[in-house]
Amino acid sequence: MANLLIRIIILFFLITIGISCGNSGNKLDKKEDKARSEKEQEYYLDQGKIIASKTFETLSKELSVKIGEEGVAGAIKYCNVNALGLTDSIADLYSVEVKRVSDKIRNQNNRADSIELAVISGYRDMMSKGEQLEPILVQEAAKVRFMAPIILKELCLNCHGVPGTNILDQNMEVINQYYPQDRAIDYSLGDLRGIWSISFSKQ
Ligand code: HEC
């Protein structure tokens, strides 16, 4: 936890450096500012959790239906065409940007940036110490970013588990055909697969 916090504090410092001005205001202003920013943080955390779970539900439901109808190979093709569109449609609904990013990606568009990589590595440290992973917010100049862990479940092993053991050979062939640079395999149940990264633009 301490590790992640230190990383986030450093990031926060780097991002906000230069934009904060010298006007410190009086004590009352400061109190009001604090209350407002706590309220804002609560709002972004709540909204982030809702949007992440809505997106997760939508993707999982579509996946299960497709696997039922056309098997795992059919679902891989479906994901290839529709996964980003599905996340974007939920993002549009809430006027935010929704990404699922990872340090070991299948689709090159889901590559984590430096802030997201720092959060992923912080989460990994916490997991190795048996600590509970919580969503976090990072304030940037023009946006607030909500990030939360994506943990590997049973269903996910079909396409992100160990080839030959969890991923059938014929399905691995389809994955390689659509994603020749795929690195999103060899995960176990309960592993950190990546993170949600949801950006709210500041009004
Ligand atoms: C039927 C196969 C299949 C199953 C089952 C599956 N995925 Fe994926 N996953 C994919 C494909 C294909 C992509 C790339 C989607 C794209 O092109 O946008 C992907 C991408 C992702 C990404 C985005 C990062 C990246 O590597 O591109 C995450 C995160 C992810 N999956 C998590 C999960 C989780 C968690 C589960 C279980 C709840 C799961 N997946 C189940 C096939 C699958």
PDB file of C-alpha atoms and ligand atoms in Angstrom:
ATOM      1  CA  MET A   1       0.000   0.000   0.000  1.00  0.00           C
ATOM      2  CA  ALA A   2       2.733   2.406   1.018  1.00  0.00           C
ATOM      3  CA  ASN A   3       4.531   1.749  -2.240  1.00  0.00           C
ATOM      4  CA  LEU A   4       1.500   2.515  -4.351  1.00  0.00           C
ATOM      5  CA  LEU A   5       0.724   5.635  -2.349  1.00  0.00           C
ATOM      6  CA  ILE A   6       4.242   6.932  -2.753  1.00  0.00           C
ATOM      7  CA  ARG A   7       4.058   6.351  -6.509  1.00  0.00           C
ATOM      8  CA  ILE A   8       0.698   8.087  -6.761  1.00  0.00           C
ATOM      9  CA  ILE A   9       1.887  11.022  -4.659  1.00  0.00           C
ATOM     10  CA  ILE A  10       4.925  11.437  -6.899  1.00  0.00           C
ATOM     11  CA  LEU A  11       2.707  11.269 -10.001  1.00  0.00           C
ATOM     12  CA  PHE A  12       0.274  13.722  -8.510  1.00  0.00           C
ATOM     13  CA  PHE A  13       3.151  16.061  -7.726  1.00  0.00           C
ATOM     14  CA  LEU A  14       4.563  15.790 -11.242  1.00  0.00           C
ATOM     15  CA  ILE A  15       1.178  16.395 -12.818  1.00  0.00           C
ATOM     16  CA  THR A  16       0.087  19.306 -10.677  1.00  0.00           C
ATOM     17  CA  ILE A  17       3.472  21.017 -10.504  1.00  0.00           C
ATOM     18  CA  GLY A  18       3.294  24.311 -12.348  1.00  0.00           C
ATOM     19  CA  ILE A  19      -0.483  24.566 -12.360  1.00  0.00           C
ATOM     20  CA  SER A  20      -1.020  25.388  -8.702  1.00  0.00           C
ATOM     21  CA  CYS A  21      -0.667  29.110  -8.068  1.00  0.00           C
ATOM     22  CA  GLY A  22       0.601  31.024  -5.045  1.00  0.00           C
ATOM     23  CA  ASN A  23      -2.763  32.356  -3.846  1.00  0.00           C
ATOM     24  CA  SER A  24      -3.395  30.483  -0.625  1.00  0.00           C
ATOM     25  CA  GLY A  25      -6.692  32.264   0.365  1.00  0.00           C
ATOM     26  CA  ASN A  26      -8.026  32.523   3.907  1.00  0.00           C
ATOM     27  CA  LYS A  27      -8.814  29.704   6.352  1.00  0.00           C
ATOM     28  CA  LEU A  28     -12.524  29.567   5.533  1.00  0.00           C
ATOM     29  CA  ASP A  29     -11.853  29.273   1.789  1.00  0.00           C
ATOM     30  CA  LYS A  30      -9.490  26.431   2.519  1.00  0.00           C
ATOM     31  CA  LYS A  31     -12.081  24.587   4.590  1.00  0.00           C
ATOM     32  CA  GLU A  32     -14.677  24.987   1.860  1.00  0.00           C
ATOM     33  CA  ASP A  33     -12.189  23.900  -0.790  1.00  0.00           C
ATOM     34  CA  LYS A  34     -11.390  20.804   1.230  1.00  0.00           C
ATOM     35  CA  ALA A  35     -15.049  19.893   1.701  1.00  0.00           C
ATOM     36  CA  ARG A  36     -15.707  20.455  -1.998  1.00  0.00           C
ATOM     37  CA  SER A  37     -12.772  18.350  -3.089  1.00  0.00           C
ATOM     38  CA  GLU A  38     -13.749  15.521  -0.711  1.00  0.00           C
ATOM     39  CA  LYS A  39     -17.271  15.574  -2.152  1.00  0.00           C
ATOM     40  CA  GLU A  40     -15.881  15.571  -5.668  1.00  0.00           C
ATOM     41  CA  GLN A  41     -13.625  12.628  -4.923  1.00  0.00           C
ATOM     42  CA  GLU A  42     -16.532  10.662  -3.518  1.00  0.00           C
ATOM     43  CA  TYR A  43     -18.535  11.449  -6.668  1.00  0.00           C
ATOM     44  CA  TYR A  44     -15.785  10.304  -9.041  1.00  0.00           C
ATOM     45  CA  LEU A  45     -15.168   7.119  -7.021  1.00  0.00           C
ATOM     46  CA  ASP A  46     -18.881   6.243  -7.025  1.00  0.00           C
ATOM     47  CA  GLN A  47     -19.328   7.006 -10.727  1.00  0.00           C
ATOM     48  CA  GLY A  48     -16.142   5.122 -11.628  1.00  0.00           C
ATOM     49  CA  LYS A  49     -17.314   2.022  -9.762  1.00  0.00           C
ATOM     50  CA  ILE A  50     -20.729   2.161 -11.458  1.00  0.00           C
ATOM     51  CA  ILE A  51     -19.276   2.626 -14.953  1.00  0.00           C
ATOM     52  CA  ALA A  52     -16.645  -0.110 -14.481  1.00  0.00           C
ATOM     53  CA  SER A  53     -19.189  -2.633 -13.251  1.00  0.00           C
ATOM     54  CA  LYS A  54     -21.674  -1.692 -16.023  1.00  0.00           C
ATOM     55  CA  THR A  55     -18.972  -2.214 -18.651  1.00  0.00           C
ATOM     56  CA  PHE A  56     -17.828  -5.450 -17.031  1.00  0.00           C
ATOM     57  CA  GLU A  57     -21.396  -6.778 -16.918  1.00  0.00           C
ATOM     58  CA  THR A  58     -22.010  -5.877 -20.565  1.00  0.00           C
ATOM     59  CA  LEU A  59     -18.768  -7.480 -21.778  1.00  0.00           C
ATOM     60  CA  SER A  60     -19.222 -10.624 -19.639  1.00  0.00           C
ATOM     61  CA  LYS A  61     -22.825 -11.073 -20.750  1.00  0.00           C
ATOM     62  CA  GLU A  62     -21.933 -10.714 -24.444  1.00  0.00           C
ATOM     63  CA  LEU A  63     -19.014 -13.126 -23.973  1.00  0.00           C
ATOM     64  CA  SER A  64     -21.108 -15.797 -22.268  1.00  0.00           C
ATOM     65  CA  VAL A  65     -23.844 -15.535 -24.914  1.00  0.00           C
ATOM     66  CA  LYS A  66     -21.323 -15.767 -27.768  1.00  0.00           C
ATOM     67  CA  ILE A  67     -19.456 -18.708 -26.164  1.00  0.00           C
ATOM     68  CA  GLY A  68     -22.825 -20.475 -25.788  1.00  0.00           C
ATOM     69  CA  GLU A  69     -23.800 -19.786 -29.395  1.00  0.00           C
ATOM     70  CA  GLU A  70     -20.532 -20.139 -31.276  1.00  0.00           C
ATOM     71  CA  GLY A  71     -17.964 -21.552 -28.854  1.00  0.00           C
ATOM     72  CA  VAL A  72     -14.779 -19.851 -27.620  1.00  0.00           C
ATOM     73  CA  ALA A  73     -13.357 -19.328 -31.136  1.00  0.00           C
ATOM     74  CA  GLY A  74     -16.528 -17.493 -32.212  1.00  0.00           C
ATOM     75  CA  ALA A  75     -16.365 -15.352 -29.075  1.00  0.00           C
ATOM     76  CA  ILE A  76     -12.740 -14.370 -29.815  1.00  0.00           C
ATOM     77  CA  LYS A  77     -13.747 -13.108 -33.273  1.00  0.00           C
ATOM     78  CA  TYR A  78     -16.697 -11.310 -31.720  1.00  0.00           C
ATOM     79  CA  CYS A  79     -14.407  -9.619 -29.146  1.00  0.00           C
ATOM     80  CA  ASN A  80     -12.011  -8.620 -31.894  1.00  0.00           C
ATOM     81  CA  VAL A  81     -14.763  -6.731 -33.696  1.00  0.00           C
ATOM     82  CA  ASN A  82     -16.890  -5.502 -30.788  1.00  0.00           C
ATOM     83  CA  ALA A  83     -14.997  -5.176 -27.471  1.00  0.00           C
ATOM     84  CA  LEU A  84     -13.755  -1.617 -27.989  1.00  0.00           C
ATOM     85  CA  GLY A  85     -17.086  -0.527 -29.496  1.00  0.00           C
ATOM     86  CA  LEU A  86     -18.961  -1.866 -26.472  1.00  0.00           C
ATOM     87  CA  THR A  87     -16.727  -0.010 -24.013  1.00  0.00           C
ATOM     88  CA  ASP A  88     -17.018   3.162 -26.121  1.00  0.00           C
ATOM     89  CA  SER A  89     -20.816   2.980 -26.163  1.00  0.00           C
ATOM     90  CA  ILE A  90     -20.917   2.912 -22.348  1.00  0.00           C
ATOM     91  CA  ALA A  91     -18.334   5.704 -22.235  1.00  0.00           C
ATOM     92  CA  ASP A  92     -20.537   7.862 -24.506  1.00  0.00           C
ATOM     93  CA  LEU A  93     -23.529   7.240 -22.288  1.00  0.00           C
ATOM     94  CA  TYR A  94     -21.667   8.713 -19.295  1.00  0.00           C
ATOM     95  CA  SER A  95     -19.561  11.252 -21.259  1.00  0.00           C
ATOM     96  CA  VAL A  96     -16.297   9.746 -20.042  1.00  0.00           C
ATOM     97  CA  GLU A  97     -13.415   7.812 -21.552  1.00  0.00           C
ATOM     98  CA  VAL A  98     -13.383   4.108 -20.608  1.00  0.00           C
ATOM     99  CA  LYS A  99     -10.320   1.932 -21.159  1.00  0.00           C
ATOM    100  CA  ARG A 100      -9.306  -1.577 -20.104  1.00  0.00           C
ATOM    101  CA  VAL A 101      -5.539  -1.544 -20.079  1.00  0.00           C
ATOM    102  CA  SER A 102      -2.810  -3.995 -19.170  1.00  0.00           C
ATOM    103  CA  ASP A 103       0.950  -4.469 -19.031  1.00  0.00           C
ATOM    104  CA  LYS A 104       0.481  -7.710 -21.040  1.00  0.00           C
ATOM    105  CA  ILE A 105      -1.872  -6.837 -23.862  1.00  0.00           C
ATOM    106  CA  ARG A 106      -3.791  -8.630 -26.570  1.00  0.00           C
ATOM    107  CA  ASN A 107      -5.017  -5.587 -28.518  1.00  0.00           C
ATOM    108  CA  GLN A 108      -2.296  -2.948 -29.050  1.00  0.00           C
ATOM    109  CA  ASN A 109      -4.908  -0.224 -28.420  1.00  0.00           C
ATOM    110  CA  ASN A 110      -5.150  -1.346 -24.788  1.00  0.00           C
ATOM    111  CA  ARG A 111      -1.563  -0.511 -23.874  1.00  0.00           C
ATOM    112  CA  ALA A 112      -1.203   1.104 -20.410  1.00  0.00           C
ATOM    113  CA  ASP A 113       0.432   4.554 -20.244  1.00  0.00           C
ATOM    114  CA  SER A 114       3.016   5.511 -17.613  1.00  0.00           C
ATOM    115  CA  ILE A 115       0.455   6.415 -14.932  1.00  0.00           C
ATOM    116  CA  GLU A 116      -1.504   3.216 -15.534  1.00  0.00           C
ATOM    117  CA  LEU A 117       1.685   1.121 -15.472  1.00  0.00           C
ATOM    118  CA  ALA A 118       2.626   2.639 -12.104  1.00  0.00           C
ATOM    119  CA  VAL A 119      -0.806   1.759 -10.723  1.00  0.00           C
ATOM    120  CA  ILE A 120      -0.609  -1.808 -12.095  1.00  0.00           C
ATOM    121  CA  SER A 121       2.788  -2.343 -10.545  1.00  0.00           C
ATOM    122  CA  GLY A 122       1.564  -0.869  -7.246  1.00  0.00           C
ATOM    123  CA  TYR A 123      -1.403  -3.240  -7.273  1.00  0.00           C
ATOM    124  CA  ARG A 124       0.949  -6.178  -7.923  1.00  0.00           C
ATOM    125  CA  ASP A 125       3.081  -5.217  -4.913  1.00  0.00           C
ATOM    126  CA  MET A 126      -0.041  -5.007  -2.765  1.00  0.00           C
ATOM    127  CA  MET A 127      -1.285  -8.398  -3.975  1.00  0.00           C
ATOM    128  CA  SER A 128       2.034 -10.033  -3.183  1.00  0.00           C
ATOM    129  CA  LYS A 129       1.647  -8.764   0.388  1.00  0.00           C
ATOM    130  CA  GLY A 130      -1.943 -10.041   0.557  1.00  0.00           C
ATOM    131  CA  GLU A 131      -3.365  -6.518   0.750  1.00  0.00           C
ATOM    132  CA  GLN A 132      -6.848  -5.601  -0.449  1.00  0.00           C
ATOM    133  CA  LEU A 133      -6.890  -3.691  -3.775  1.00  0.00           C
ATOM    134  CA  GLU A 134      -9.008  -0.544  -3.815  1.00  0.00           C
ATOM    135  CA  PRO A 135      -9.925   1.791  -6.689  1.00  0.00           C
ATOM    136  CA  ILE A 136      -7.891   5.003  -6.819  1.00  0.00           C
ATOM    137  CA  LEU A 137      -8.225   8.500  -8.266  1.00  0.00           C
ATOM    138  CA  VAL A 138      -5.439  10.480  -9.885  1.00  0.00           C
ATOM    139  CA  GLN A 139      -5.941  14.214 -10.454  1.00  0.00           C
ATOM    140  CA  GLU A 140      -4.504  15.579 -13.664  1.00  0.00           C
ATOM    141  CA  ALA A 141      -4.570  19.091 -15.120  1.00  0.00           C
ATOM    142  CA  ALA A 142      -7.762  18.683 -17.130  1.00  0.00           C
ATOM    143  CA  LYS A 143      -9.130  15.380 -15.939  1.00  0.00           C
ATOM    144  CA  VAL A 144      -9.659  13.031 -13.023  1.00  0.00           C
ATOM    145  CA  ARG A 145      -8.764   9.447 -13.628  1.00  0.00           C
ATOM    146  CA  PHE A 146     -10.452   6.545 -11.828  1.00  0.00           C
ATOM    147  CA  MET A 147      -8.529   3.269 -11.843  1.00  0.00           C
ATOM    148  CA  ALA A 148      -9.545  -0.126 -10.442  1.00  0.00           C
ATOM    149  CA  PRO A 149      -8.218  -3.692 -10.680  1.00  0.00           C
ATOM    150  CA  ILE A 150      -9.478  -6.303 -13.176  1.00  0.00           C
ATOM    151  CA  ILE A 151      -9.098  -9.739 -11.623  1.00  0.00           C
ATOM    152  CA  LEU A 152      -9.043 -12.986 -13.605  1.00  0.00           C
ATOM    153  CA  LYS A 153     -12.089 -15.217 -13.161  1.00  0.00           C
ATOM    154  CA  GLU A 154     -12.871 -18.784 -14.225  1.00  0.00           C
ATOM    155  CA  LEU A 155     -14.453 -17.777 -17.579  1.00  0.00           C
ATOM    156  CA  CYS A 156     -11.412 -15.710 -18.516  1.00  0.00           C
ATOM    157  CA  LEU A 157      -9.078 -18.735 -18.421  1.00  0.00           C
ATOM    158  CA  ASN A 158     -10.569 -19.944 -21.741  1.00  0.00           C
ATOM    159  CA  CYS A 159      -8.765 -17.119 -23.515  1.00  0.00           C
ATOM    160  CA  HIS A 160      -6.176 -15.755 -21.051  1.00  0.00           C
ATOM    161  CA  GLY A 161      -5.060 -18.929 -19.234  1.00  0.00           C
ATOM    162  CA  VAL A 162      -2.275 -21.371 -20.089  1.00  0.00           C
ATOM    163  CA  PRO A 163      -2.265 -22.540 -23.749  1.00  0.00           C
ATOM    164  CA  GLY A 164      -2.776 -26.284 -24.018  1.00  0.00           C
ATOM    165  CA  THR A 165      -4.131 -26.456 -20.447  1.00  0.00           C
ATOM    166  CA  ASN A 166      -6.824 -23.771 -20.266  1.00  0.00           C
ATOM    167  CA  ILE A 167      -6.784 -22.509 -23.848  1.00  0.00           C
ATOM    168  CA  LEU A 168      -7.549 -25.227 -26.388  1.00  0.00           C
ATOM    169  CA  ASP A 169      -5.084 -25.423 -29.302  1.00  0.00           C
ATOM    170  CA  GLN A 170      -7.719 -24.535 -31.899  1.00  0.00           C
ATOM    171  CA  ASN A 171      -8.692 -21.433 -29.891  1.00  0.00           C
ATOM    172  CA  MET A 172      -5.063 -20.385 -29.461  1.00  0.00           C
ATOM    173  CA  GLU A 173      -4.759 -20.549 -33.261  1.00  0.00           C
ATOM    174  CA  VAL A 174      -7.638 -18.093 -33.626  1.00  0.00           C
ATOM    175  CA  ILE A 175      -6.078 -15.774 -31.007  1.00  0.00           C
ATOM    176  CA  ASN A 176      -2.741 -15.826 -32.858  1.00  0.00           C
ATOM    177  CA  GLN A 177      -4.473 -15.211 -36.160  1.00  0.00           C
ATOM    178  CA  TYR A 178      -6.244 -12.061 -34.909  1.00  0.00           C
ATOM    179  CA  TYR A 179      -3.523 -10.920 -32.511  1.00  0.00           C
ATOM    180  CA  PRO A 180      -0.095 -11.986 -33.785  1.00  0.00           C
ATOM    181  CA  GLN A 181       1.587  -9.969 -30.981  1.00  0.00           C
ATOM    182  CA  ASP A 182      -0.644 -11.348 -28.204  1.00  0.00           C
ATOM    183  CA  ARG A 183       0.878 -11.381 -24.714  1.00  0.00           C
ATOM    184  CA  ALA A 184      -2.349 -11.768 -22.725  1.00  0.00           C
ATOM    185  CA  ILE A 185      -1.934 -15.457 -21.813  1.00  0.00           C
ATOM    186  CA  ASP A 186      -0.510 -17.610 -18.988  1.00  0.00           C
ATOM    187  CA  TYR A 187      -2.689 -16.026 -16.301  1.00  0.00           C
ATOM    188  CA  SER A 188      -4.065 -17.984 -13.324  1.00  0.00           C
ATOM    189  CA  LEU A 189      -7.323 -17.615 -11.456  1.00  0.00           C
ATOM    190  CA  GLY A 190      -7.237 -14.525  -9.218  1.00  0.00           C
ATOM    191  CA  ASP A 191      -4.339 -12.844 -11.089  1.00  0.00           C
ATOM    192  CA  LEU A 192      -4.396  -9.155 -11.886  1.00  0.00           C
ATOM    193  CA  ARG A 193      -5.260  -9.057 -15.599  1.00  0.00           C
ATOM    194  CA  GLY A 194      -5.162  -5.274 -15.913  1.00  0.00           C
ATOM    195  CA  ILE A 195      -7.045  -2.206 -14.751  1.00  0.00           C
ATOM    196  CA  TRP A 196     -10.050  -0.066 -15.604  1.00  0.00           C
ATOM    197  CA  SER A 197      -9.000   3.447 -16.480  1.00  0.00           C
ATOM    198  CA  ILE A 198     -11.918   5.861 -16.626  1.00  0.00           C
ATOM    199  CA  SER A 199     -11.264   9.542 -17.321  1.00  0.00           C
ATOM    200  CA  PHE A 200     -13.666  12.312 -16.309  1.00  0.00           C
ATOM    201  CA  SER A 201     -12.983  15.732 -17.777  1.00  0.00           C
ATOM    202  CA  LYS A 202     -13.023  18.434 -15.086  1.00  0.00           C
ATOM    203  CA  GLN A 203     -15.809  20.991 -15.510  1.00  0.00           C
TER     204      GLN A 203
HETATM  205  C1  HEC B   1     -13.605 -15.730 -25.736  1.00  0.00           C
HETATM  206  C2  HEC B   1     -12.292 -15.319 -25.328  1.00  0.00           C
HETATM  207  C3  HEC B   1     -12.131 -14.361 -24.174  1.00  0.00           C
HETATM  208  C4  HEC B   1     -12.585 -14.518 -22.898  1.00  0.00           C
HETATM  209  C5  HEC B   1     -13.406 -15.666 -22.325  1.00  0.00           C
HETATM  210  C6  HEC B   1     -12.094 -13.354 -22.152  1.00  0.00           C
HETATM  211  N1  HEC B   1     -11.378 -12.529 -22.974  1.00  0.00           N
HETATM  212 FE1  HEC B   1     -10.412 -10.829 -22.435  1.00  0.00          FE
HETATM  213  N2  HEC B   1      -9.920 -10.495 -24.352  1.00  0.00           N
HETATM  214  C7  HEC B   1     -10.221 -11.322 -25.417  1.00  0.00           C
HETATM  215  C8  HEC B   1      -9.902 -10.660 -26.647  1.00  0.00           C
HETATM  216  C9  HEC B   1     -10.091 -11.230 -28.052  1.00  0.00           C
HETATM  217  C10 HEC B   1      -9.393  -9.388 -26.294  1.00  0.00           C
HETATM  218  C11 HEC B   1      -8.968  -8.263 -27.233  1.00  0.00           C
HETATM  219  C12 HEC B   1     -10.210  -7.394 -27.480  1.00  0.00           C
HETATM  220  C13 HEC B   1     -10.017  -6.291 -28.484  1.00  0.00           C
HETATM  221  O1  HEC B   1      -9.515  -6.555 -29.570  1.00  0.00           O
HETATM  222  O2  HEC B   1     -10.386  -5.141 -28.149  1.00  0.00           O
HETATM  223  C14 HEC B   1      -9.434  -9.324 -24.848  1.00  0.00           C
HETATM  224  C15 HEC B   1      -9.000  -8.224 -24.112  1.00  0.00           C
HETATM  225  C16 HEC B   1      -9.064  -8.126 -22.749  1.00  0.00           C
HETATM  226  C17 HEC B   1      -8.587  -6.989 -21.982  1.00  0.00           C
HETATM  227  C18 HEC B   1      -7.987  -5.699 -22.523  1.00  0.00           C
HETATM  228  C19 HEC B   1      -6.477  -5.720 -22.510  1.00  0.00           C
HETATM  229  C20 HEC B   1      -5.863  -6.458 -23.682  1.00  0.00           C
HETATM  230  O3  HEC B   1      -5.098  -7.381 -23.392  1.00  0.00           O
HETATM  231  O4  HEC B   1      -6.137  -6.120 -24.848  1.00  0.00           O
HETATM  232  C21 HEC B   1      -8.827  -7.273 -20.677  1.00  0.00           C
HETATM  233  C22 HEC B   1      -8.498  -6.406 -19.474  1.00  0.00           C
HETATM  234  C23 HEC B   1      -9.466  -8.564 -20.642  1.00  0.00           C
HETATM  235  N3  HEC B   1      -9.586  -9.076 -21.909  1.00  0.00           N
HETATM  236  C24 HEC B   1      -9.894  -9.183 -19.479  1.00  0.00           C
HETATM  237  C25 HEC B   1     -10.684 -10.324 -19.469  1.00  0.00           C
HETATM  238  C26 HEC B   1     -11.328 -10.822 -18.276  1.00  0.00           C
HETATM  239  C27 HEC B   1     -11.197 -10.241 -16.887  1.00  0.00           C
HETATM  240  C28 HEC B   1     -12.054 -11.912 -18.663  1.00  0.00           C
HETATM  241  C29 HEC B   1     -12.977 -12.777 -17.826  1.00  0.00           C
HETATM  242  C30 HEC B   1     -14.073 -12.091 -17.157  1.00  0.00           C
HETATM  243  C31 HEC B   1     -11.836 -12.105 -20.091  1.00  0.00           C
HETATM  244  N4  HEC B   1     -11.016 -11.104 -20.547  1.00  0.00           N
HETATM  245  C32 HEC B   1     -12.365 -13.120 -20.827  1.00  0.00           C
HETATM  246  C33 HEC B   1     -10.753 -12.590 -25.334  1.00  0.00           C
HETATM  247  C34 HEC B   1     -11.378 -13.094 -24.216  1.00  0.00           C
END
